[in-house]
PDB file of N, CA, C and O in Angstrom, chain B, residues numbered from 101:
ATOM      1  N   LEU B 101      45.365   8.508  13.392  1.00  0.00           N
ATOM      2  CA  LEU B 101      44.956   7.545  12.565  1.00  0.00           C
ATOM      3  C   LEU B 101      43.446   7.639  12.059  1.00  0.00           C
ATOM      4  O   LEU B 101      42.785   6.643  11.764  1.00  0.00           O
ATOM      5  N   ALA B 102      42.960   8.989  11.991  1.00  0.00           N
ATOM      6  CA  ALA B 102      41.681   9.255  11.788  1.00  0.00           C
ATOM      7  C   ALA B 102      41.465   9.375  10.174  1.00  0.00           C
ATOM      8  O   ALA B 102      40.343   9.501   9.683  1.00  0.00           O
ATOM      9  N   ASN B 103      42.641   9.322   9.419  1.00  0.00           N
ATOM     10  CA  ASN B 103      42.484   9.622   8.109  1.00  0.00           C
ATOM     11  C   ASN B 103      42.653   8.247   7.355  1.00  0.00           C
ATOM     12  O   ASN B 103      43.237   8.276   6.272  1.00  0.00           O
ATOM     13  N   THR B 104      42.246   7.195   7.782  1.00  0.00           N
ATOM     14  CA  THR B 104      42.318   5.815   7.274  1.00  0.00           C
ATOM     15  C   THR B 104      41.368   5.575   6.212  1.00  0.00           C
ATOM     16  O   THR B 104      41.579   4.727   5.344  1.00  0.00           O
ATOM     17  N   ARG B 105      40.235   6.359   6.253  1.00  0.00           N
ATOM     18  CA  ARG B 105      39.108   6.070   5.304  1.00  0.00           C
ATOM     19  C   ARG B 105      39.122   7.160   4.252  1.00  0.00           C
ATOM     20  O   ARG B 105      39.640   8.245   4.516  1.00  0.00           O
ATOM     21  N   GLY B 106      38.590   6.926   3.101  1.00  0.00           N
ATOM     22  CA  GLY B 106      38.669   7.936   1.936  1.00  0.00           C
ATOM     23  C   GLY B 106      37.337   8.765   2.055  1.00  0.00           C
ATOM     24  O   GLY B 106      36.491   8.572   2.928  1.00  0.00           O
ATOM     25  N   LYS B 107      37.268   9.658   1.122  1.00  0.00           N
ATOM     26  CA  LYS B 107      36.209  10.642   1.328  1.00  0.00           C
ATOM     27  C   LYS B 107      34.788   9.993   0.982  1.00  0.00           C
ATOM     28  O   LYS B 107      33.760  10.319   1.576  1.00  0.00           O
ATOM     29  N   LYS B 108      34.837   9.043  -0.038  1.00  0.00           N
ATOM     30  CA  LYS B 108      33.424   8.285  -0.284  1.00  0.00           C
ATOM     31  C   LYS B 108      33.045   7.532   0.943  1.00  0.00           C
ATOM     32  O   LYS B 108      31.864   7.539   1.290  1.00  0.00           O
ATOM     33  N   ALA B 109      33.959   6.870   1.647  1.00  0.00           N
ATOM     34  CA  ALA B 109      33.557   6.042   2.676  1.00  0.00           C
ATOM     35  C   ALA B 109      33.119   6.945   3.892  1.00  0.00           C
ATOM     36  O   ALA B 109      32.205   6.547   4.615  1.00  0.00           O
ATOM     37  N   LYS B 110      33.658   7.989   4.106  1.00  0.00           N
ATOM     38  CA  LYS B 110      33.301   8.970   5.066  1.00  0.00           C
ATOM     39  C   LYS B 110      31.844   9.433   4.824  1.00  0.00           C
ATOM     40  O   LYS B 110      31.020   9.463   5.737  1.00  0.00           O
ATOM     41  N   ARG B 111      31.552   9.814   3.475  1.00  0.00           N
ATOM     42  CA  ARG B 111      30.422  10.543   3.065  1.00  0.00           C
ATOM     43  C   ARG B 111      29.262   9.343   3.320  1.00  0.00           C
ATOM     44  O   ARG B 111      28.236   9.588   3.955  1.00  0.00           O
ATOM     45  N   LYS B 112      29.517   8.168   2.813  1.00  0.00           N
ATOM     46  CA  LYS B 112      28.519   7.111   2.912  1.00  0.00           C
ATOM     47  C   LYS B 112      28.247   6.721   4.280  1.00  0.00           C
ATOM     48  O   LYS B 112      27.090   6.375   4.522  1.00  0.00           O
ATOM     49  N   ALA B 113      29.143   6.711   5.273  1.00  0.00           N
ATOM     50  CA  ALA B 113      28.964   6.460   6.535  1.00  0.00           C
ATOM     51  C   ALA B 113      28.152   7.618   7.284  1.00  0.00           C
ATOM     52  O   ALA B 113      27.319   7.365   8.154  1.00  0.00           O
ATOM     53  N   ARG B 114      28.437   8.765   6.912  1.00  0.00           N
ATOM     54  CA  ARG B 114      27.652   9.841   7.449  1.00  0.00           C
ATOM     55  C   ARG B 114      26.329   9.973   6.961  1.00  0.00           C
ATOM     56  O   ARG B 114      25.453  10.397   7.715  1.00  0.00           O
ATOM     57  N   GLU B 115      26.064   9.641   5.714  1.00  0.00           N
ATOM     58  CA  GLU B 115      24.690   9.678   5.212  1.00  0.00           C
ATOM     59  C   GLU B 115      23.857   8.521   5.782  1.00  0.00           C
ATOM     60  O   GLU B 115      22.662   8.631   6.056  1.00  0.00           O
ATOM     61  N   LYS B 116      24.547   7.458   5.930  1.00  0.00           N
ATOM     62  CA  LYS B 116      23.960   6.232   6.488  1.00  0.00           C
ATOM     63  C   LYS B 116      23.362   6.640   8.050  1.00  0.00           C
ATOM     64  O   LYS B 116      22.225   6.392   8.449  1.00  0.00           O
ATOM     65  N   GLN B 117      24.374   7.287   8.766  1.00  0.00           N
ATOM     66  CA  GLN B 117      24.030   7.800  10.132  1.00  0.00           C
ATOM     67  C   GLN B 117      22.890   8.533  10.293  1.00  0.00           C
ATOM     68  O   GLN B 117      22.028   8.333  11.149  1.00  0.00           O
ATOM     69  N   ILE B 118      22.901   9.670   9.181  1.00  0.00           N
ATOM     70  CA  ILE B 118      21.712  10.631   9.228  1.00  0.00           C
ATOM     71  C   ILE B 118      20.446   9.887   8.967  1.00  0.00           C
ATOM     72  O   ILE B 118      19.468  10.042   9.698  1.00  0.00           O
ATOM     73  N   GLN B 119      20.442   8.997   7.829  1.00  0.00           N
ATOM     74  CA  GLN B 119      19.269   8.418   7.536  1.00  0.00           C
ATOM     75  C   GLN B 119      18.743   7.440   8.773  1.00  0.00           C
ATOM     76  O   GLN B 119      17.541   7.289   8.993  1.00  0.00           O
ATOM     77  N   GLU B 120      19.655   6.874   9.457  1.00  0.00           N
ATOM     78  CA  GLU B 120      19.241   6.110  10.419  1.00  0.00           C
ATOM     79  C   GLU B 120      18.469   6.916  11.697  1.00  0.00           C
ATOM     80  O   GLU B 120      17.462   6.607  12.335  1.00  0.00           O
ATOM     81  N   ALA B 121      19.336   8.033  11.789  1.00  0.00           N
ATOM     82  CA  ALA B 121      18.715   9.058  12.806  1.00  0.00           C
ATOM     83  C   ALA B 121      17.305   9.624  12.369  1.00  0.00           C
ATOM     84  O   ALA B 121      16.470   9.838  13.247  1.00  0.00           O
ATOM     85  N   ARG B 122      17.007   9.875  11.030  1.00  0.00           N
ATOM     86  CA  ARG B 122      15.955  10.404  10.540  1.00  0.00           C
ATOM     87  C   ARG B 122      14.747   9.302  10.648  1.00  0.00           C
ATOM     88  O   ARG B 122      13.597   9.618  10.952  1.00  0.00           O
ATOM     89  N   SER B 123      15.123   8.109  10.388  1.00  0.00           N
ATOM     90  CA  SER B 123      14.009   7.167  10.558  1.00  0.00           C
ATOM     91  C   SER B 123      13.690   6.774  12.054  1.00  0.00           C
ATOM     92  O   SER B 123      12.546   6.512  12.423  1.00  0.00           O
ATOM     93  N   LEU B 124      14.790   6.752  12.886  1.00  0.00           N
ATOM     94  CA  LEU B 124      14.306   6.615  14.365  1.00  0.00           C
ATOM     95  C   LEU B 124      13.480   7.889  14.867  1.00  0.00           C
ATOM     96  O   LEU B 124      12.509   7.767  15.614  1.00  0.00           O
ATOM     97  N   ALA B 125      13.934   9.101  14.404  1.00  0.00           N
ATOM     98  CA  ALA B 125      13.065  10.151  14.788  1.00  0.00           C
ATOM     99  C   ALA B 125      11.534  10.159  14.338  1.00  0.00           C
ATOM    100  O   ALA B 125      10.610  10.480  15.085  1.00  0.00           O
ATOM    101  N   SER B 126      11.403   9.772  13.048  1.00  0.00           N
ATOM    102  CA  SER B 126       9.911   9.579  12.558  1.00  0.00           C
ATOM    103  C   SER B 126       9.387   8.462  13.293  1.00  0.00           C
ATOM    104  O   SER B 126       8.270   8.671  13.765  1.00  0.00           O
ATOM    105  N   LEU B 127       9.886   7.337  13.519  1.00  0.00           N
ATOM    106  CA  LEU B 127       9.392   6.296  14.194  1.00  0.00           C
ATOM    107  C   LEU B 127       8.878   6.816  15.812  1.00  0.00           C
ATOM    108  O   LEU B 127       7.782   6.610  16.333  1.00  0.00           O
ATOM    109  N   GLN B 128       9.859   7.421  16.285  1.00  0.00           N
ATOM    110  CA  GLN B 128       9.560   8.018  17.840  1.00  0.00           C
ATOM    111  C   GLN B 128       8.405   8.871  17.724  1.00  0.00           C
ATOM    112  O   GLN B 128       7.527   8.812  18.586  1.00  0.00           O
ATOM    113  N   LYS B 129       8.309   9.720  16.669  1.00  0.00           N
ATOM    114  CA  LYS B 129       7.186  10.756  16.546  1.00  0.00           C
ATOM    115  C   LYS B 129       5.960  10.075  16.418  1.00  0.00           C
ATOM    116  O   LYS B 129       4.988  10.331  17.129  1.00  0.00           O
ATOM    117  N   ARG B 130       5.972   9.125  15.441  1.00  0.00           N
ATOM    118  CA  ARG B 130       4.675   8.280  15.189  1.00  0.00           C
ATOM    119  C   ARG B 130       4.176   7.563  16.607  1.00  0.00           C
ATOM    120  O   ARG B 130       2.986   7.448  16.898  1.00  0.00           O
ATOM    121  N   ARG B 131       5.235   7.117  17.413  1.00  0.00           N
ATOM    122  CA  ARG B 131       4.699   6.482  18.633  1.00  0.00           C
ATOM    123  C   ARG B 131       4.195   7.272  19.532  1.00  0.00           C
ATOM    124  O   ARG B 131       3.239   6.927  20.226  1.00  0.00           O
ATOM    125  N   GLU B 132       4.863   8.600  19.645  1.00  0.00           N
ATOM    126  CA  GLU B 132       4.264   9.679  20.498  1.00  0.00           C
ATOM    127  C   GLU B 132       2.992  10.128  20.045  1.00  0.00           C
ATOM    128  O   GLU B 132       2.164  10.448  20.898  1.00  0.00           O
ATOM    129  N   LEU B 133       2.686  10.208  18.740  1.00  0.00           N
ATOM    130  CA  LEU B 133       1.381  10.652  18.340  1.00  0.00           C
ATOM    131  C   LEU B 133       0.354   9.568  18.758  1.00  0.00           C
ATOM    132  O   LEU B 133      -0.693   9.867  19.332  1.00  0.00           O
ATOM    133  N   ILE B 134       0.698   8.296  18.445  1.00  0.00           N
ATOM    134  CA  ILE B 134      -0.320   7.196  18.804  1.00  0.00           C
ATOM    135  C   ILE B 134      -0.503   7.147  20.197  1.00  0.00           C
ATOM    136  O   ILE B 134      -1.646   6.867  20.560  1.00  0.00           O
ATOM    137  N   ALA B 135       0.358   7.353  21.083  1.00  0.00           N
ATOM    138  CA  ALA B 135       0.280   7.267  22.581  1.00  0.00           C
ATOM    139  C   ALA B 135      -0.538   8.474  22.901  1.00  0.00           C
ATOM    140  O   ALA B 135      -1.270   8.378  23.887  1.00  0.00           O
ATOM    141  N   ALA B 136      -0.537   9.567  22.249  1.00  0.00           N
ATOM    142  CA  ALA B 136      -1.375  10.898  22.510  1.00  0.00           C
ATOM    143  C   ALA B 136      -2.911  10.679  22.042  1.00  0.00           C
ATOM    144  O   ALA B 136      -3.819  11.427  22.405  1.00  0.00           O
ATOM    145  N   GLY B 137      -3.085   9.583  21.208  1.00  0.00           N
ATOM    146  CA  GLY B 137      -4.449   9.365  20.496  1.00  0.00           C
ATOM    147  C   GLY B 137      -4.529  10.142  19.188  1.00  0.00           C
ATOM    148  O   GLY B 137      -5.614  10.319  18.634  1.00  0.00           O
ATOM    149  N   ILE B 138      -3.427  10.588  18.714  1.00  0.00           N
ATOM    150  CA  ILE B 138      -3.549  11.317  17.416  1.00  0.00           C
ATOM    151  C   ILE B 138      -2.942  10.486  16.283  1.00  0.00           C
ATOM    152  O   ILE B 138      -1.726  10.336  16.169  1.00  0.00           O
ATOM    153  N   ASP B 139      -3.797   9.982  15.493  1.00  0.00           N
ATOM    154  CA  ASP B 139      -3.469   9.068  14.366  1.00  0.00           C
ATOM    155  C   ASP B 139      -3.283   9.848  13.091  1.00  0.00           C
ATOM    156  O   ASP B 139      -4.197  10.499  12.585  1.00  0.00           O
ATOM    157  N   ASP B 140      -1.853   9.745  12.499  1.00  0.00           N
ATOM    158  CA  ASP B 140      -1.934  10.505  11.253  1.00  0.00           C
ATOM    159  C   ASP B 140      -2.542   9.934  10.025  1.00  0.00           C
ATOM    160  O   ASP B 140      -2.706  10.639   9.030  1.00  0.00           O
ATOM    161  N   GLY B 141      -2.926   8.527  10.062  1.00  0.00           N
ATOM    162  CA  GLY B 141      -3.668   8.021   9.078  1.00  0.00           C
ATOM    163  C   GLY B 141      -2.619   7.690   7.842  1.00  0.00           C
ATOM    164  O   GLY B 141      -3.215   7.284   6.844  1.00  0.00           O
ATOM    165  N   LYS B 142      -1.641   7.749   7.744  1.00  0.00           N
ATOM    166  CA  LYS B 142      -0.795   7.410   6.876  1.00  0.00           C
ATOM    167  C   LYS B 142      -0.340   5.848   6.774  1.00  0.00           C
ATOM    168  O   LYS B 142      -0.155   5.215   5.734  1.00  0.00           O
ATOM    169  N   HIS B 143      -0.218   5.420   8.016  1.00  0.00           N
ATOM    170  CA  HIS B 143       0.393   3.986   8.071  1.00  0.00           C
ATOM    171  C   HIS B 143      -0.750   3.142   8.861  1.00  0.00           C
ATOM    172  O   HIS B 143      -0.976   3.075  10.069  1.00  0.00           O
ATOM    173  N   ARG B 144      -1.377   2.535   7.782  1.00  0.00           N
ATOM    174  CA  ARG B 144      -2.486   1.469   8.041  1.00  0.00           C
ATOM    175  C   ARG B 144      -1.927   0.160   7.622  1.00  0.00           C
ATOM    176  O   ARG B 144      -0.984   0.092   6.834  1.00  0.00           O
ATOM    177  N   ASN B 145      -2.508  -0.892   8.151  1.00  0.00           N
ATOM    178  CA  ASN B 145      -2.299  -2.212   7.713  1.00  0.00           C
ATOM    179  C   ASN B 145      -2.554  -2.399   6.260  1.00  0.00           C
ATOM    180  O   ASN B 145      -3.452  -1.690   5.805  1.00  0.00           O
ATOM    181  N   ARG B 146      -1.961  -3.193   5.448  1.00  0.00           N
ATOM    182  CA  ARG B 146      -2.208  -3.187   4.103  1.00  0.00           C
ATOM    183  C   ARG B 146      -2.945  -4.486   3.717  1.00  0.00           C
ATOM    184  O   ARG B 146      -3.076  -4.768   2.526  1.00  0.00           O
ATOM    185  N   LYS B 147      -3.435  -5.292   4.696  1.00  0.00           N
ATOM    186  CA  LYS B 147      -4.067  -6.526   4.536  1.00  0.00           C
ATOM    187  C   LYS B 147      -5.421  -6.200   3.771  1.00  0.00           C
ATOM    188  O   LYS B 147      -5.783  -6.952   2.867  1.00  0.00           O
ATOM    189  N   GLY B 148      -6.142  -5.135   4.109  1.00  0.00           N
ATOM    190  CA  GLY B 148      -7.618  -4.908   3.706  1.00  0.00           C
ATOM    191  C   GLY B 148      -7.672  -4.559   2.210  1.00  0.00           C
ATOM    192  O   GLY B 148      -8.735  -4.590   1.591  1.00  0.00           O
ATOM    193  N   LYS B 149      -6.475  -4.219   1.631  1.00  0.00           N
ATOM    194  CA  LYS B 149      -6.529  -3.883   0.345  1.00  0.00           C
ATOM    195  C   LYS B 149      -6.507  -4.783  -0.843  1.00  0.00           C
ATOM    196  O   LYS B 149      -6.603  -4.423  -2.016  1.00  0.00           O
ATOM    197  N   GLY B 150      -6.375  -5.954  -0.410  1.00  0.00           N
ATOM    198  CA  GLY B 150      -6.218  -7.033  -1.421  1.00  0.00           C
ATOM    199  C   GLY B 150      -7.523  -7.625  -1.892  1.00  0.00           C
ATOM    200  O   GLY B 150      -8.561  -7.239  -1.354  1.00  0.00           O
ATOM    201  N   ILE B 151      -7.559  -8.459  -2.775  1.00  0.00           N
ATOM    202  CA  ILE B 151      -8.783  -8.957  -3.451  1.00  0.00           C
ATOM    203  C   ILE B 151      -9.266 -10.185  -2.622  1.00  0.00           C
ATOM    204  O   ILE B 151      -8.515 -11.127  -2.368  1.00  0.00           O
ATOM    205  N   ASP B 152     -10.467 -10.123  -2.245  1.00  0.00           N
ATOM    206  CA  ASP B 152     -11.051 -11.307  -1.514  1.00  0.00           C
ATOM    207  C   ASP B 152     -11.468 -12.299  -2.494  1.00  0.00           C
ATOM    208  O   ASP B 152     -12.612 -12.235  -2.943  1.00  0.00           O
ATOM    209  N   TYR B 153     -10.602 -13.279  -2.904  1.00  0.00           N
ATOM    210  CA  TYR B 153     -10.875 -14.297  -3.919  1.00  0.00           C
ATOM    211  C   TYR B 153     -12.114 -15.201  -3.603  1.00  0.00           C
ATOM    212  O   TYR B 153     -12.711 -15.720  -4.546  1.00  0.00           O
ATOM    213  N   SER B 154     -12.542 -15.418  -2.259  1.00  0.00           N
ATOM    214  CA  SER B 154     -13.729 -16.203  -2.125  1.00  0.00           C
ATOM    215  C   SER B 154     -14.975 -15.398  -2.207  1.00  0.00           C
ATOM    216  O   SER B 154     -16.055 -15.983  -2.280  1.00  0.00           O
ATOM    217  N   ALA B 155     -14.906 -14.041  -2.200  1.00  0.00           N
ATOM    218  CA  ALA B 155     -16.141 -13.283  -2.175  1.00  0.00           C
ATOM    219  C   ALA B 155     -16.448 -12.878  -3.671  1.00  0.00           C
ATOM    220  O   ALA B 155     -17.615 -12.649  -3.987  1.00  0.00           O
ATOM    221  N   GLU B 156     -15.460 -12.788  -4.571  1.00  0.00           N
ATOM    222  CA  GLU B 156     -15.742 -12.207  -5.841  1.00  0.00           C
ATOM    223  C   GLU B 156     -14.801 -12.995  -6.796  1.00  0.00           C
ATOM    224  O   GLU B 156     -13.880 -13.742  -6.467  1.00  0.00           O
ATOM    225  N   ILE B 157     -15.251 -12.655  -8.124  1.00  0.00           N
ATOM    226  CA  ILE B 157     -14.347 -13.347  -9.155  1.00  0.00           C
ATOM    227  C   ILE B 157     -13.276 -12.415  -9.363  1.00  0.00           C
ATOM    228  O   ILE B 157     -13.566 -11.240  -9.586  1.00  0.00           O
ATOM    229  N   ALA B 158     -11.987 -12.809  -9.318  1.00  0.00           N
ATOM    230  CA  ALA B 158     -10.904 -12.128  -9.698  1.00  0.00           C
ATOM    231  C   ALA B 158     -10.727 -11.580 -11.096  1.00  0.00           C
ATOM    232  O   ALA B 158     -10.768 -12.367 -12.043  1.00  0.00           O
ATOM    233  N   PHE B 159     -10.531 -10.283 -11.295  1.00  0.00           N
ATOM    234  CA  PHE B 159     -10.266  -9.654 -12.698  1.00  0.00           C
ATOM    235  C   PHE B 159     -11.411  -9.946 -13.518  1.00  0.00           C
ATOM    236  O   PHE B 159     -11.225 -10.152 -14.717  1.00  0.00           O
ATOM    237  N   GLU B 160     -12.684  -9.996 -12.986  1.00  0.00           N
ATOM    238  CA  GLU B 160     -13.901 -10.191 -13.944  1.00  0.00           C
ATOM    239  C   GLU B 160     -14.264  -8.875 -14.663  1.00  0.00           C
ATOM    240  O   GLU B 160     -14.473  -7.850 -14.014  1.00  0.00           O
ATOM    241  N   LYS B 161     -14.326  -8.906 -15.808  1.00  0.00           N
ATOM    242  CA  LYS B 161     -14.755  -7.645 -16.644  1.00  0.00           C
ATOM    243  C   LYS B 161     -16.362  -8.023 -17.006  1.00  0.00           C
ATOM    244  O   LYS B 161     -16.733  -8.968 -17.703  1.00  0.00           O
ATOM    245  N   ARG B 162     -17.076  -7.173 -16.439  1.00  0.00           N
ATOM    246  CA  ARG B 162     -18.599  -7.217 -16.828  1.00  0.00           C
ATOM    247  C   ARG B 162     -18.703  -6.685 -18.236  1.00  0.00           C
ATOM    248  O   ARG B 162     -17.894  -5.851 -18.641  1.00  0.00           O
ATOM    249  N   ALA B 163     -19.758  -7.185 -19.052  1.00  0.00           N
ATOM    250  CA  ALA B 163     -19.797  -6.755 -20.453  1.00  0.00           C
ATOM    251  C   ALA B 163     -20.652  -5.371 -20.254  1.00  0.00           C
ATOM    252  O   ALA B 163     -21.561  -5.275 -19.430  1.00  0.00           O
ATOM    253  N   PRO B 164     -20.257  -4.367 -21.080  1.00  0.00           N
ATOM    254  CA  PRO B 164     -21.032  -3.063 -20.812  1.00  0.00           C
ATOM    255  C   PRO B 164     -22.395  -3.378 -21.511  1.00  0.00           C
ATOM    256  O   PRO B 164     -22.642  -4.246 -22.349  1.00  0.00           O
ATOM    257  N   ALA B 165     -23.206  -2.453 -20.952  1.00  0.00           N
ATOM    258  CA  ALA B 165     -24.709  -2.521 -21.514  1.00  0.00           C
ATOM    259  C   ALA B 165     -24.702  -2.040 -23.086  1.00  0.00           C
ATOM    260  O   ALA B 165     -24.103  -1.056 -23.521  1.00  0.00           O
ATOM    261  N   GLY B 166     -25.460  -2.910 -23.793  1.00  0.00           N
ATOM    262  CA  GLY B 166     -25.483  -2.458 -25.170  1.00  0.00           C
ATOM    263  C   GLY B 166     -26.633  -1.706 -25.558  1.00  0.00           C
ATOM    264  O   GLY B 166     -27.395  -1.253 -24.704  1.00  0.00           O
ATOM    265  N   PHE B 167     -26.828  -1.527 -26.847  1.00  0.00           N
ATOM    266  CA  PHE B 167     -27.931  -0.712 -27.341  1.00  0.00           C
ATOM    267  C   PHE B 167     -29.235  -1.375 -27.432  1.00  0.00           C
ATOM    268  O   PHE B 167     -30.275  -0.718 -27.420  1.00  0.00           O
ATOM    269  N   TYR B 168     -29.214  -2.878 -27.539  1.00  0.00           N
ATOM    270  CA  TYR B 168     -30.459  -3.576 -27.778  1.00  0.00           C
ATOM    271  C   TYR B 168     -30.878  -4.271 -26.436  1.00  0.00           C
ATOM    272  O   TYR B 168     -30.139  -4.673 -25.537  1.00  0.00           O
ATOM    273  N   ASP B 169     -32.135  -4.310 -26.516  1.00  0.00           N
ATOM    274  CA  ASP B 169     -32.715  -5.063 -25.440  1.00  0.00           C
ATOM    275  C   ASP B 169     -32.590  -6.488 -25.537  1.00  0.00           C
ATOM    276  O   ASP B 169     -32.982  -7.039 -26.566  1.00  0.00           O
ATOM    277  N   THR B 170     -31.994  -7.293 -24.408  1.00  0.00           N
ATOM    278  CA  THR B 170     -31.802  -8.505 -24.422  1.00  0.00           C
ATOM    279  C   THR B 170     -32.542  -9.320 -23.367  1.00  0.00           C
ATOM    280  O   THR B 170     -32.155 -10.425 -22.986  1.00  0.00           O
ATOM    281  N   ALA B 171     -33.620  -8.705 -22.928  1.00  0.00           N
ATOM    282  CA  ALA B 171     -34.264  -9.235 -21.680  1.00  0.00           C
ATOM    283  C   ALA B 171     -34.860 -10.813 -22.116  1.00  0.00           C
ATOM    284  O   ALA B 171     -34.601 -11.848 -21.500  1.00  0.00           O
ATOM    285  N   ASP B 172     -35.665 -10.705 -23.263  1.00  0.00           N
ATOM    286  CA  ASP B 172     -36.179 -12.046 -23.485  1.00  0.00           C
ATOM    287  C   ASP B 172     -35.034 -13.115 -23.807  1.00  0.00           C
ATOM    288  O   ASP B 172     -35.320 -14.295 -23.607  1.00  0.00           O
ATOM    289  N   GLU B 173     -33.821 -12.814 -24.268  1.00  0.00           N
ATOM    290  CA  GLU B 173     -32.899 -13.690 -24.454  1.00  0.00           C
ATOM    291  C   GLU B 173     -32.457 -14.157 -23.201  1.00  0.00           C
ATOM    292  O   GLU B 173     -32.240 -15.361 -23.065  1.00  0.00           O
ATOM    293  N   ASP B 174     -32.264 -13.245 -22.115  1.00  0.00           N
ATOM    294  CA  ASP B 174     -32.033 -13.657 -20.823  1.00  0.00           C
ATOM    295  C   ASP B 174     -32.878 -14.689 -20.116  1.00  0.00           C
ATOM    296  O   ASP B 174     -32.470 -15.694 -19.533  1.00  0.00           O
ATOM    297  N   ARG B 175     -34.251 -14.233 -20.278  1.00  0.00           N
ATOM    298  CA  ARG B 175     -35.370 -14.995 -19.813  1.00  0.00           C
ATOM    299  C   ARG B 175     -35.200 -16.531 -20.515  1.00  0.00           C
ATOM    300  O   ARG B 175     -35.242 -17.565 -19.848  1.00  0.00           O
ATOM    301  N   HIS B 176     -35.015 -16.492 -21.859  1.00  0.00           N
ATOM    302  CA  HIS B 176     -34.807 -17.829 -22.543  1.00  0.00           C
ATOM    303  C   HIS B 176     -33.610 -18.632 -21.994  1.00  0.00           C
ATOM    304  O   HIS B 176     -33.680 -19.861 -21.956  1.00  0.00           O
ATOM    305  N   ALA B 177     -32.508 -17.971 -21.566  1.00  0.00           N
ATOM    306  CA  ALA B 177     -31.370 -18.845 -21.181  1.00  0.00           C
ATOM    307  C   ALA B 177     -31.602 -19.136 -19.646  1.00  0.00           C
ATOM    308  O   ALA B 177     -30.942 -20.064 -19.179  1.00  0.00           O
ATOM    309  N   ASP B 178     -32.351 -18.541 -18.912  1.00  0.00           N
ATOM    310  CA  ASP B 178     -32.742 -18.953 -17.583  1.00  0.00           C
ATOM    311  C   ASP B 178     -33.678 -20.233 -17.532  1.00  0.00           C
ATOM    312  O   ASP B 178     -33.611 -21.114 -16.674  1.00  0.00           O
ATOM    313  N   ASP B 179     -34.495 -20.187 -18.517  1.00  0.00           N
ATOM    314  CA  ASP B 179     -35.420 -21.343 -18.633  1.00  0.00           C
ATOM    315  C   ASP B 179     -34.688 -22.847 -18.923  1.00  0.00           C
ATOM    316  O   ASP B 179     -35.093 -23.951 -18.556  1.00  0.00           O
ATOM    317  N   HIS B 180     -33.609 -22.553 -19.618  1.00  0.00           N
ATOM    318  CA  HIS B 180     -32.889 -23.926 -19.953  1.00  0.00           C
ATOM    319  C   HIS B 180     -31.792 -24.313 -18.981  1.00  0.00           C
ATOM    320  O   HIS B 180     -31.164 -25.360 -19.143  1.00  0.00           O
TER     321      HIS B 180
END
């Protein structure tokens, strides 16, 4: 009764098993490298890459420096 599944089902099950074995092997390799003190640098936590909304203005676009000197206008705006 080994011939109860079709070709596609057999192939899908085989590919799933191969993928699972591949992921387990890479996980094991990464664990062994970490245990040996060798870090590959690819897998880091992703928390630090986000925007710190309390420290900076999100999506702020600063105006580029223009051709004209606006120092006295800035000084006048600071006075008021």
